[in-house]
Coordinates of C-alpha atoms and ligand atoms in Angstrom, one line a residue:
M1 CA 5.5 -35.5 -12.2
S2 CA 8.3 -36.4 -9.6
A3 CA 9.5 -33.4 -7.3
K4 CA 12.8 -33.4 -9.1
T5 CA 11.4 -32.8 -12.7
I6 CA 11.0 -29.5 -14.1
E7 CA 9.8 -27.7 -17.2
L8 CA 12.0 -24.9 -18.7
P9 CA 11.3 -22.5 -21.3
T10 CA 13.6 -22.4 -24.5
Q11 CA 15.0 -19.1 -23.1
M12 CA 15.2 -17.6 -19.8
T13 CA 17.2 -15.1 -17.8
V14 CA 19.7 -16.4 -15.1
R15 CA 17.3 -14.8 -12.3
D16 CA 14.3 -16.8 -13.8
L17 CA 16.3 -19.9 -14.0
A18 CA 17.5 -19.5 -10.3
Q19 CA 13.8 -19.1 -9.3
R20 CA 12.6 -22.2 -11.1
I21 CA 15.3 -24.5 -9.7
E22 CA 15.0 -22.8 -6.2
A23 CA 18.7 -21.8 -6.3
S24 CA 20.2 -18.5 -5.7
P25 CA 21.3 -16.5 -8.7
I26 CA 24.7 -16.5 -7.4
E27 CA 24.7 -20.5 -7.3
V28 CA 23.5 -20.6 -10.9
I29 CA 26.3 -18.0 -11.9
K30 CA 28.8 -20.2 -10.3
I31 CA 27.7 -23.4 -11.9
L32 CA 27.6 -21.6 -15.2
M33 CA 31.1 -20.3 -14.8
S34 CA 32.3 -23.8 -13.9
N35 CA 31.0 -24.8 -17.3
G36 CA 32.7 -21.9 -19.1
V37 CA 29.7 -19.7 -19.2
M38 CA 30.2 -16.0 -17.9
A39 CA 26.8 -14.7 -17.2
N40 CA 25.1 -11.9 -15.2
I41 CA 21.8 -12.1 -13.4
N42 CA 19.8 -10.7 -16.4
Q43 CA 21.5 -12.6 -19.1
M44 CA 19.6 -14.9 -21.2
V45 CA 20.5 -18.7 -21.3
D46 CA 18.9 -21.2 -23.6
Y47 CA 17.2 -24.3 -22.6
D48 CA 20.2 -26.6 -23.2
T49 CA 22.6 -24.5 -20.8
A50 CA 19.9 -24.2 -18.2
A51 CA 19.3 -28.0 -18.4
I52 CA 23.0 -28.4 -17.5
V53 CA 22.6 -26.1 -14.5
A54 CA 19.5 -27.7 -13.4
A55 CA 21.0 -31.3 -13.8
E56 CA 24.0 -30.3 -11.6
L57 CA 21.3 -29.5 -9.0
G58 CA 19.6 -32.8 -9.3
F59 CA 16.6 -31.8 -11.6
E60 CA 15.5 -33.6 -14.6
T61 CA 14.2 -31.3 -17.3
S62 CA 11.9 -30.9 -20.1
V63 CA 11.0 -28.2 -22.4
E64 CA 7.9 -26.1 -21.3
R65 CA 5.0 -26.3 -23.5
A66 CA 4.1 -23.1 -25.1
E67 CA 0.8 -22.5 -23.4
D68 CA 2.5 -22.5 -20.0
E69 CA 4.3 -19.4 -20.9
P70 CA 3.0 -16.4 -18.9
E71 CA 0.4 -14.1 -20.7
V72 CA 1.4 -11.5 -23.2
K73 CA 3.9 -9.0 -21.3
E74 CA 3.2 -6.2 -23.9
N75 CA 2.7 -3.3 -21.6
G76 CA 4.4 -4.8 -18.4
E77 CA 1.0 -4.8 -16.6
I78 CA 0.9 -8.4 -15.6
P79 CA 1.2 -8.2 -11.8
L80 CA 4.4 -9.7 -10.4
W81 CA 2.2 -12.3 -8.4
K82 CA 0.6 -13.5 -11.4
Q83 CA 3.9 -13.9 -13.1
I84 CA 5.1 -15.8 -10.0
I85 CA 2.1 -18.1 -9.7
S86 CA 2.3 -18.7 -13.5
K87 CA 5.4 -20.7 -12.8
E88 CA 3.9 -22.7 -9.8
D89 CA 2.4 -26.1 -10.4
P90 CA -1.4 -25.3 -10.6
K91 CA -2.1 -28.2 -8.3
N92 CA -0.4 -26.3 -5.6
L93 CA -2.5 -23.3 -6.0
V94 CA -5.1 -22.2 -3.3
N95 CA -7.4 -19.2 -3.3
R96 CA -5.9 -16.4 -1.1
P97 CA -8.0 -13.3 0.5
P98 CA -8.3 -10.6 -2.1
V99 CA -6.3 -7.3 -1.4
V100 CA -8.3 -4.4 -1.7
T101 CA -7.2 -0.7 -2.1
I102 CA -9.7 2.3 -1.8
L103 CA -9.3 5.3 -4.4
G104 CA -11.4 8.4 -5.2
H105 CA -11.7 12.1 -5.1
V106 CA -10.7 14.1 -2.1
D107 CA -13.3 14.4 0.6
H108 CA -15.5 11.8 -1.0
G109 CA -15.0 9.6 2.2
K110 CA -12.1 7.3 1.6
T111 CA -10.6 7.6 5.2
T112 CA -13.9 7.5 6.7
L113 CA -14.7 4.3 4.8
L114 CA -11.4 2.6 5.7
D115 CA -12.3 3.4 9.4
A116 CA -15.7 2.2 9.2
I117 CA -14.6 -1.1 7.6
R118 CA -11.9 -1.6 10.3
N119 CA -14.2 -0.8 13.2
T120 CA -16.7 -3.5 11.8
D121 CA -13.9 -6.2 12.2
V122 CA -15.2 -9.2 13.5
A123 CA -12.1 -11.3 13.2
G124 CA -10.4 -8.9 15.7
G125 CA -13.4 -9.3 18.1
E126 CA -12.0 -6.4 20.2
A127 CA -14.2 -3.6 21.2
G128 CA -13.2 -0.5 19.1
G129 CA -11.7 -2.7 16.3
I130 CA -8.1 -2.3 15.2
T131 CA -6.4 0.7 16.6
Q132 CA -2.9 0.6 15.3
H133 CA -2.2 1.5 11.8
I134 CA 0.5 -0.3 9.8
G135 CA -0.5 0.5 6.3
A136 CA -2.9 -2.5 5.8
Y137 CA -5.4 -4.6 7.8
Q138 CA -7.6 -7.7 7.5
I139 CA -11.1 -8.2 8.1
E140 CA -13.4 -11.2 8.2
H141 CA -16.7 -11.4 6.3
K142 CA -18.8 -14.6 6.5
G143 CA -15.7 -16.6 7.5
R144 CA -13.6 -15.3 4.8
Q145 CA -10.8 -12.8 4.9
I146 CA -10.2 -9.6 3.1
S147 CA -7.0 -7.4 3.2
F148 CA -7.2 -3.7 2.9
L149 CA -4.3 -1.5 2.0
D150 CA -4.8 1.4 4.5
T151 CA -3.1 4.2 2.6
P152 CA -5.9 5.9 0.5
G153 CA -5.0 7.7 -2.3
H154 CA -3.5 7.4 -5.8
A155 CA 0.3 8.0 -5.1
A156 CA 0.7 4.9 -3.1
F157 CA -1.1 2.9 -5.8
T158 CA 0.8 4.6 -8.5
A159 CA 4.2 4.2 -6.8
M160 CA 3.6 0.3 -6.6
R161 CA 2.6 0.2 -10.1
A162 CA 5.5 2.3 -11.4
R163 CA 7.7 -0.5 -9.8
G164 CA 5.5 -3.3 -11.4
A165 CA 4.3 -4.6 -7.8
Q166 CA 0.7 -3.9 -8.0
G167 CA -0.5 -5.1 -4.5
A168 CA -4.1 -4.7 -5.0
D169 CA -6.4 -7.3 -6.6
I170 CA -9.5 -5.0 -6.3
V171 CA -10.1 -1.4 -6.4
I172 CA -13.0 0.3 -4.5
L173 CA -13.8 3.5 -5.9
V174 CA -15.5 5.9 -3.5
V175 CA -17.8 8.3 -5.3
A176 CA -19.8 10.8 -3.1
A177 CA -23.3 10.7 -4.4
N178 CA -23.8 14.5 -3.7
D179 CA -20.8 15.5 -5.6
G180 CA -20.7 12.9 -8.4
V181 CA -17.7 11.9 -10.6
M182 CA -14.9 14.4 -10.2
P183 CA -11.4 14.7 -11.8
Q184 CA -9.7 12.5 -9.3
T185 CA -12.5 9.9 -9.8
K186 CA -11.7 9.7 -13.4
E187 CA -7.9 9.7 -12.5
A188 CA -8.5 6.7 -10.3
I189 CA -10.6 5.0 -13.0
A190 CA -7.4 5.5 -15.4
H191 CA -5.0 4.1 -13.1
A192 CA -7.2 1.0 -12.2
Q193 CA -8.1 0.2 -15.9
A194 CA -4.4 0.7 -16.9
A195 CA -3.4 -1.7 -14.2
R196 CA -6.4 -4.2 -15.1
V197 CA -7.7 -4.1 -11.6
P198 CA -11.4 -4.6 -11.3
I199 CA -13.3 -1.8 -9.9
I200 CA -16.2 -1.8 -7.5
V201 CA -17.9 1.6 -6.8
A202 CA -18.7 2.6 -3.3
L203 CA -21.5 5.1 -3.9
N204 CA -21.0 6.9 -0.6
K205 CA -22.9 9.7 1.6
I206 CA -26.1 8.3 0.4
D207 CA -27.5 9.6 3.9
R208 CA -27.1 13.1 2.7
P209 CA -30.2 14.9 1.6
D210 CA -28.7 16.3 -1.5
A211 CA -27.5 12.9 -2.6
N212 CA -28.3 12.1 -6.3
P213 CA -27.3 8.3 -6.7
D214 CA -29.1 8.3 -10.3
F215 CA -27.2 11.3 -11.6
T216 CA -24.0 9.9 -10.3
K217 CA -24.6 6.5 -11.8
K218 CA -25.1 8.2 -15.3
Q219 CA -21.7 10.1 -14.8
L220 CA -20.2 6.8 -13.9
A221 CA -21.6 5.1 -17.0
E222 CA -20.3 8.1 -19.2
A223 CA -16.8 7.6 -17.4
G224 CA -17.0 3.9 -18.6
L225 CA -18.4 2.2 -15.4
V226 CA -21.7 1.1 -16.4
P227 CA -23.7 -0.2 -13.6
D228 CA -24.6 -3.8 -13.5
E229 CA -28.3 -2.8 -12.9
W230 CA -28.0 -1.2 -16.5
D231 CA -26.6 -4.2 -17.8
G232 CA -23.0 -3.2 -17.4
D233 CA -20.4 -5.0 -15.3
T234 CA -19.7 -2.5 -12.7
M235 CA -21.0 -3.3 -9.2
I236 CA -22.2 0.0 -7.6
V237 CA -23.0 -0.5 -3.8
P238 CA -24.6 2.6 -2.1
V239 CA -23.1 3.1 1.3
S240 CA -22.8 5.6 4.1
A241 CA -19.3 5.4 5.6
K242 CA -20.4 8.0 8.1
Q243 CA -23.3 6.1 9.4
R244 CA -21.8 2.7 8.6
K245 CA -24.5 1.6 6.2
G246 CA -24.1 -0.7 3.2
L247 CA -20.8 -2.3 4.4
P248 CA -21.9 -5.8 4.4
D249 CA -23.1 -5.4 0.8
L250 CA -19.7 -3.7 0.0
M251 CA -17.7 -6.8 1.5
E252 CA -20.4 -9.2 -0.4
A253 CA -19.4 -7.6 -3.7
I254 CA -15.7 -7.8 -2.9
L255 CA -16.0 -11.5 -2.4
L256 CA -18.0 -11.9 -5.6
V257 CA -15.4 -10.0 -7.6
A258 CA -12.7 -12.0 -5.8
D259 CA -14.4 -15.3 -6.8
S260 CA -14.5 -14.4 -10.4
N261 CA -10.8 -13.5 -10.5
E262 CA -8.9 -16.3 -9.7
I263 CA -6.9 -14.7 -6.8
M264 CA -4.5 -17.5 -5.9
A265 CA -1.1 -18.3 -4.5
N266 CA 0.9 -21.0 -3.4
P267 CA 1.4 -21.1 0.3
Q268 CA 4.4 -23.5 0.0
G269 CA 5.8 -21.7 -3.0
K270 CA 8.6 -19.3 -3.4
V271 CA 8.1 -16.3 -0.7
M272 CA 7.5 -13.0 -2.4
G273 CA 5.5 -9.9 -1.7
T274 CA 5.3 -6.1 -1.6
V275 CA 6.7 -3.5 0.9
I276 CA 3.5 -1.4 1.9
E277 CA 5.3 1.1 4.0
A278 CA 8.5 1.3 6.2
N279 CA 9.9 3.8 8.6
L280 CA 12.8 4.0 11.1
D281 CA 11.7 3.7 14.7
K282 CA 14.3 5.1 17.2
A283 CA 13.8 2.4 19.6
K284 CA 13.0 -0.8 17.5
G285 CA 15.1 0.0 14.2
V286 CA 13.5 -0.5 10.8
M287 CA 9.8 -1.4 10.9
A288 CA 8.5 -2.6 7.6
T289 CA 4.9 -3.5 6.7
L290 CA 5.0 -6.5 3.9
L291 CA 2.2 -7.9 1.9
V292 CA 3.0 -11.5 1.5
Q293 CA 1.8 -12.4 -2.0
N294 CA 3.2 -15.9 -2.5
G295 CA 4.8 -18.5 -0.2
T296 CA 4.6 -18.4 3.4
L297 CA 6.8 -15.7 5.3
Q298 CA 8.5 -17.3 8.5
M299 CA 10.2 -15.8 11.5
G300 CA 13.9 -15.8 11.1
D301 CA 13.6 -15.7 7.2
V302 CA 16.3 -13.8 5.4
V303 CA 14.4 -11.0 3.6
L304 CA 15.6 -8.7 0.8
A305 CA 13.2 -5.9 0.3
G306 CA 14.4 -3.7 -2.6
K307 CA 18.1 -3.1 -1.6
A308 CA 17.2 -3.5 2.2
M309 CA 18.0 -7.0 3.7
G310 CA 18.0 -8.7 7.1
R311 CA 16.8 -11.7 9.0
I312 CA 13.4 -11.3 10.6
R313 CA 13.8 -10.7 14.3
A314 CA 10.1 -10.2 15.2
M315 CA 6.9 -10.3 13.1
F316 CA 3.5 -8.7 14.0
D317 CA 0.1 -9.0 12.5
Y318 CA -2.0 -5.7 11.9
R319 CA -3.2 -5.8 15.5
G320 CA 0.3 -5.7 16.8
K321 CA 0.2 -9.5 17.9
K322 CA 3.3 -11.6 17.5
I323 CA 3.0 -14.2 14.8
R324 CA 5.5 -16.7 13.6
S325 CA 4.4 -17.3 10.1
A326 CA 2.4 -15.3 7.4
P327 CA 0.6 -17.0 4.5
P328 CA -0.3 -15.3 1.2
S329 CA -2.4 -11.9 1.4
T330 CA -1.3 -11.4 5.0
P331 CA 0.1 -7.9 5.9
V332 CA 2.8 -8.1 8.5
Q333 CA 5.0 -5.8 10.2
I334 CA 8.6 -7.2 10.5
M335 CA 11.9 -6.0 12.3
G336 CA 15.1 -6.9 11.4
L337 CA 15.9 -5.0 8.0
S338 CA 19.2 -3.2 8.0
D339 CA 17.8 -0.1 5.8
V340 CA 14.5 1.3 5.1
P341 CA 12.9 -0.1 1.8
T342 CA 10.6 2.0 -0.5
A343 CA 6.9 1.5 -0.6
G344 CA 6.2 -0.7 -3.6
D345 CA 9.5 -2.6 -3.4
I346 CA 9.3 -6.2 -4.0
F347 CA 10.6 -8.7 -1.3
N348 CA 12.0 -12.1 -1.6
V349 CA 13.5 -14.7 0.8
Y350 CA 16.9 -16.0 0.5
H351 CA 18.6 -19.2 1.9
N352 CA 21.2 -17.1 3.8
E353 CA 22.5 -13.6 4.4
K354 CA 25.6 -14.3 2.1
D355 CA 23.3 -14.8 -0.9
A356 CA 21.0 -12.0 -0.4
R357 CA 24.0 -9.7 0.1
A358 CA 25.5 -10.9 -3.2
V359 CA 22.3 -10.0 -4.8
V360 CA 22.2 -6.5 -3.2
M361 CA 25.6 -5.9 -4.8
Q362 CA 24.4 -7.2 -8.3
L363 CA 21.3 -5.0 -8.0
K364 CA 23.3 -2.1 -7.4
L365 CA 25.4 -2.8 -10.4
E366 CA 22.4 -3.2 -12.6
E367 CA 20.8 -0.1 -11.2
D368 CA 23.9 2.0 -12.4
E369 CA 23.6 0.3 -15.8
K370 CA 19.8 1.0 -16.0
K371 CA 20.6 4.6 -15.2
A372 CA 23.1 4.8 -18.0
N373 CA 20.6 3.5 -20.7
T374 CA 17.0 4.0 -19.4
A375 CA 14.5 2.8 -22.0
K376 CA 12.8 6.1 -22.8
V377 CA 9.3 6.2 -24.3
S378 CA 9.4 8.9 -26.9
L379 CA 7.6 9.6 -30.1
E380 CA 10.9 9.6 -32.0
D381 CA 11.6 6.2 -31.4
L382 CA 8.1 4.8 -31.3
F383 CA 8.3 3.3 -35.0
S384 CA 11.7 1.4 -34.2
R385 CA 10.3 0.1 -31.1
Y386 CA 7.1 -1.0 -33.1
K387 CA 9.5 -2.4 -35.8
S388 CA 11.6 -4.6 -33.3
G389 CA 8.3 -6.0 -31.8
E390 CA 8.7 -4.1 -28.5
T391 CA 5.5 -2.4 -28.8
K392 CA 2.2 -2.5 -30.7
E393 CA 0.6 0.7 -29.5
L394 CA 1.3 4.4 -28.6
K395 CA -0.3 5.3 -25.3
L396 CA -1.1 8.8 -24.7
I397 CA -2.3 10.9 -21.9
I398 CA -3.8 14.2 -23.1
K399 CA -4.1 17.4 -21.0
V400 CA -5.9 20.4 -22.4
D401 CA -6.8 23.9 -21.4
V402 CA -10.8 23.7 -21.8
Q403 CA -13.4 20.8 -22.2
G404 CA -14.3 22.2 -25.5
S405 CA -10.8 21.3 -27.1
L406 CA -10.6 17.9 -25.5
E407 CA -13.0 16.1 -27.8
P408 CA -11.8 17.3 -31.2
I409 CA -8.3 16.3 -30.1
M410 CA -9.3 12.9 -28.8
N411 CA -11.5 12.2 -32.0
S412 CA -8.6 13.3 -34.4
L413 CA -6.2 11.2 -32.5
K414 CA -8.4 8.3 -32.7
D415 CA -9.0 8.8 -36.4
L416 CA -5.4 8.1 -36.9
N417 CA -5.8 4.5 -36.0
K418 CA -5.3 2.4 -39.1
E419 CA -5.5 -1.4 -39.6
G420 CA -2.1 -3.1 -39.3
E421 CA -0.4 0.0 -37.9
I422 CA 0.7 1.3 -34.4
K423 CA -2.5 1.6 -32.5
V424 CA -3.3 4.9 -30.8
N425 CA -4.5 4.2 -27.1
I426 CA -5.7 7.2 -25.2
L427 CA -5.4 6.3 -21.5
H428 CA -6.4 9.6 -20.2
G429 CA -7.7 12.9 -21.2
E430 CA -8.8 15.8 -19.1
T431 CA -8.5 19.5 -18.5
G432 CA -5.8 20.9 -16.4
N433 CA -2.0 21.4 -16.2
I434 CA 0.3 18.4 -16.5
T435 CA 1.0 17.2 -12.9
E436 CA 3.1 14.7 -11.0
N437 CA 0.2 12.3 -11.1
D438 CA 0.1 12.4 -14.9
V439 CA 3.8 11.7 -15.1
N440 CA 3.4 8.7 -12.6
L441 CA 0.6 7.3 -14.7
A442 CA 2.8 7.6 -17.6
T443 CA 5.7 5.9 -16.0
A444 CA 3.4 3.1 -15.0
S445 CA 2.0 2.6 -18.3
K446 CA 4.8 3.8 -20.5
A447 CA 2.8 6.4 -22.0
V448 CA 3.6 9.8 -23.8
I449 CA 2.1 13.1 -22.3
L450 CA 0.7 15.7 -24.7
G451 CA -0.4 19.0 -23.5
F452 CA -2.6 21.6 -25.5
N453 CA -2.6 25.1 -24.2
V454 CA -1.3 24.0 -20.8
Q455 CA 1.7 24.1 -18.7
A456 CA 3.6 21.5 -17.0
D457 CA 4.2 21.7 -13.2
V458 CA 7.9 22.1 -12.3
S459 CA 7.6 19.0 -10.2
A460 CA 6.0 17.1 -13.1
R461 CA 8.9 18.3 -15.4
R462 CA 11.5 17.1 -13.0
L463 CA 9.8 13.7 -12.4
A464 CA 9.5 13.3 -16.2
E465 CA 13.2 14.1 -16.6
T466 CA 14.4 11.5 -14.2
E467 CA 11.7 8.9 -15.3
G468 CA 12.6 9.4 -19.0
I469 CA 8.9 10.4 -19.6
S470 CA 8.4 12.3 -22.9
L471 CA 6.1 15.4 -22.4
R472 CA 5.1 17.5 -25.2
L473 CA 3.3 20.7 -25.5
Y474 CA 1.4 22.4 -28.2
D475 CA -0.7 25.5 -28.9
I476 CA -1.8 24.5 -32.4
I477 CA -3.9 21.3 -32.6
Y478 CA -3.0 20.4 -36.0
R479 CA 0.8 20.4 -35.1
M480 CA 0.0 17.8 -32.3
I481 CA -2.0 15.8 -34.6
E482 CA 0.7 16.0 -37.2
D483 CA 3.4 15.0 -34.8
I484 CA 1.5 11.9 -33.8
E485 CA 0.7 11.0 -37.4
K486 CA 4.4 11.4 -38.4
A487 CA 5.5 9.2 -35.3
L488 CA 3.2 6.4 -36.4
K489 CA 4.7 6.4 -39.8
G490 CA 8.3 6.7 -38.3
M491 CA 8.8 10.0 -40.0
L492 CA 9.1 12.2 -37.1
E493 CA 12.5 13.8 -37.0
P494 CA 14.2 13.8 -33.4
E495 CA 14.3 17.1 -31.8
F496 CA 17.7 18.1 -30.3
K497 CA 18.5 20.1 -27.3
E498 CA 21.8 21.6 -26.3
V499 CA 23.5 20.4 -23.4
F500 CA 26.1 22.5 -21.9
A501 CA 29.6 20.8 -21.5
G502 CA 31.9 23.7 -20.7
T503 CA 33.9 26.8 -21.8
A504 CA 37.3 27.7 -22.5
N505 CA 39.2 31.0 -23.1
V506 CA 41.7 31.5 -25.8
L507 CA 45.1 32.7 -24.3
A508 CA 47.4 32.2 -27.1
V509 CA 47.4 31.5 -30.9
F510 CA 50.1 29.1 -32.2
K511 CA 50.8 28.9 -35.9
I512 CA 52.0 25.2 -36.7
S513 CA 53.2 24.3 -40.1
K514 CA 51.0 21.6 -41.8
V515 CA 48.4 21.7 -38.9
G516 CA 47.5 25.4 -39.3
A517 CA 46.5 27.3 -36.1
V518 CA 45.9 26.0 -32.8
A519 CA 44.3 27.9 -30.0
G520 CA 46.0 27.7 -26.5
C521 CA 43.2 27.5 -24.1
R522 CA 42.3 27.3 -20.4
V523 CA 39.1 25.5 -19.5
T524 CA 37.2 28.0 -17.2
Q525 CA 33.9 26.0 -16.6
G526 CA 33.0 22.3 -17.0
E527 CA 35.0 20.3 -19.4
V528 CA 35.9 20.4 -23.0
R529 CA 35.5 17.0 -24.9
R530 CA 36.9 16.2 -28.3
N531 CA 33.4 15.3 -29.6
N532 CA 31.8 18.5 -28.4
K533 CA 30.2 21.0 -30.7
V534 CA 31.4 24.4 -30.2
R535 CA 30.6 28.1 -30.6
I536 CA 33.1 30.7 -30.5
K537 CA 32.3 34.2 -29.2
R538 CA 34.2 37.4 -29.5
G539 CA 32.4 39.8 -27.2
T540 CA 28.8 39.3 -28.1
D541 CA 29.4 38.3 -31.6
I542 CA 29.4 34.6 -32.7
V543 CA 32.5 34.2 -35.0
Y544 CA 32.2 30.4 -35.4
E545 CA 29.9 27.4 -34.9
G546 CA 31.1 24.0 -35.6
E547 CA 33.2 21.2 -34.4
I548 CA 36.5 20.6 -32.7
S549 CA 39.0 18.6 -34.9
S550 CA 41.7 18.2 -32.5
L551 CA 42.2 18.5 -28.7
K552 CA 45.6 18.2 -27.1
H553 CA 46.8 18.3 -23.6
E554 CA 50.5 19.1 -23.7
K555 CA 51.6 17.1 -26.4
D556 CA 49.1 14.3 -26.3
D557 CA 45.9 13.8 -28.1
V558 CA 43.1 13.5 -25.4
R559 CA 39.4 13.0 -25.2
E560 CA 38.5 15.5 -22.6
V561 CA 40.0 18.4 -20.5
R562 CA 38.6 19.4 -17.2
Q563 CA 38.2 23.0 -15.6
G564 CA 41.5 24.6 -14.7
F565 CA 43.6 22.8 -17.1
E566 CA 45.2 24.1 -20.3
C567 CA 44.9 22.7 -23.8
G568 CA 45.3 23.1 -27.6
I569 CA 42.2 23.1 -29.6
S570 CA 41.8 23.3 -33.4
F571 CA 38.5 23.4 -35.2
K572 CA 36.9 22.1 -38.5
N573 CA 37.3 24.8 -41.2
F574 CA 38.2 27.9 -38.9
N575 CA 41.5 29.1 -37.6
T576 CA 41.1 32.9 -37.3
F577 CA 40.5 32.8 -33.6
Q578 CA 42.1 35.4 -31.4
V579 CA 43.3 35.9 -27.8
G580 CA 40.1 36.6 -25.8
D581 CA 37.7 34.5 -27.7
V582 CA 35.6 32.4 -25.6
I583 CA 34.7 28.8 -26.6
E584 CA 31.3 27.4 -25.6
C585 CA 31.2 23.7 -25.7
Y586 CA 28.0 21.5 -25.8
T587 CA 26.5 18.3 -26.9
L588 CA 23.3 17.8 -28.8
E589 CA 21.0 15.3 -27.1
K590 CA 17.7 13.9 -28.3
N591 CA 14.8 15.7 -26.9
S592 CA 12.5 13.2 -25.3
Ligands
GDP1 P1 -11.3 11.4 1.9 O1 -10.4 12.7 1.7 O2 -11.9 10.9 0.7 O3 -10.3 10.4 2.8 O4 -12.5 11.8 2.7 P2 -12.7 11.8 4.2 O5 -13.0 10.4 4.8 O6 -11.9 12.6 5.1 O7 -14.3 12.4 4.4 C1 -14.4 13.8 4.0 C2 -15.6 14.3 4.8 O8 -16.8 13.6 4.3 C3 -15.6 14.1 6.1 O9 -16.0 15.3 6.7 C4 -16.5 12.8 6.6 O10 -17.0 13.1 7.9 C5 -17.5 13.2 5.4 N1 -18.2 11.9 5.1 C6 -17.4 10.7 4.8 N2 -18.4 9.7 4.4 C7 -19.6 10.2 4.7 C8 -21.0 9.7 4.5 O11 -21.2 8.6 4.2 N3 -21.9 10.6 4.9 C9 -21.7 11.9 5.2 N4 -22.9 12.8 5.3 N5 -20.5 12.4 5.3 C10 -19.5 11.6 5.0

């Protein structure tokens, strides 16, 4: 295959096409425009159109074979780097160091383990190991490199997953052998499994006299991680982070898992990766730690990370040493971005600042558009999403008050699974209130949260609202099961909630022949819209509930009238309003 020949799929977005022909989306949009096709960055173009664009840039094209299509993207859990390398020529792919993240219950030893590993660093060769913290570091074991994400805890992992970035290739689950499997251990397992990231267990604190490795292994097996010594497929490595024992075995396990998971990249390919952390330094400006996941990042590159862009003015490795280029799996700290990006943002490299800036503009537009129609995951629209082929399963997160109610609920829900219908997939079930973590997991995996006899934390509710996550609380088990059963059959009626729009006071009543009576009003709060539902109150009595039939400002029919303005309103089948009546206006929105 000559360098100028590429395969293109039958359909692709403008962004995708641009990536394949190594042009900027703006260049592609310009060529499309000159051929009479108006398209935005997310629009689909067909093969013939794409071939014309590619030809203008000197490419010969052929139709991509079906087996070259990236794997099923059913639940959006294919990590971005896998999607990127699926477009690379396989002969350019090489193994890259695995990127490891450490999860586990609080106090089980995540930080101690990260410090212990950092201090055994032989690559650094410096006494005392690596002292600076940039959110990630690398070590060398038997001549091979391993990159560690240095921010223990689920929040960082989940933030990345929620953005589809997924920086880690392997999860080390730290479980203290004296304490066993705890709620956050289970949560970590759920996170890693939903992201399809392999787990290695570091069975920590084995130095403690009260350590009980066998009991902990039994618990792990019950939680779905069956030790390999019991014919399962989870490696369980006993360690003492405090006494720095068992670390070489852990490194060995990481390399073994890495070898069986095809962790690859094209060092010469399109440069992309993930923002690990970023902050504003008073003296140096924006400092951002990036994990390179494909291609090689160079000094002077124009980087666009999330919506922050800039040219790399200086680049450092995890030891603070100046470097000029960074191949895949390298964490680097860069200077030169004009804004602080968010952890989990994806970064790309552009030919020049003008192109990057144009993309920022486009991203901002897209964001506004997305906000206007966020695809919410709710039980009510489950069936239509199933019919349209958008989903095949209903993912659930279950929170209950006591252990005793968990099993019957999980079993009844599993019993709803029928051949050829939407599959019920319970991602996670445990006791306790609904927290932000549950909502993060739901966001990352597009799940619905069901609560039985529990509350949702205020912060969880707020997050669910902004992320469009459906959160349903029940106090009767059969109601919950019934709702899910109906949702699977597409028979669940949407629930509506009132959303306040505004109020208006009736100041005068006009009798107009033919039209009937019109209420002369002033809008006292919010706004009144022609399509609002209304409730008319006289004192504390409700004298009418219904709809507006006409809304006028002066003589004109209008769609809305804002606070402080006067208007004439008439109502469907009601004209006996009086001066002093208060009109409450609202809309009905689907409860999600
Ligand atoms: P994290 O919350 O998971 O990051 O846990 P830390 O790393 O902060 O550890 C919690 C406590 O457990 C600290 O007091 C550590 O010194 C102790 N610890 C961590 N690892 C070990 C270990 O291997 N053995 C013993 N005995 N204590 C440990």
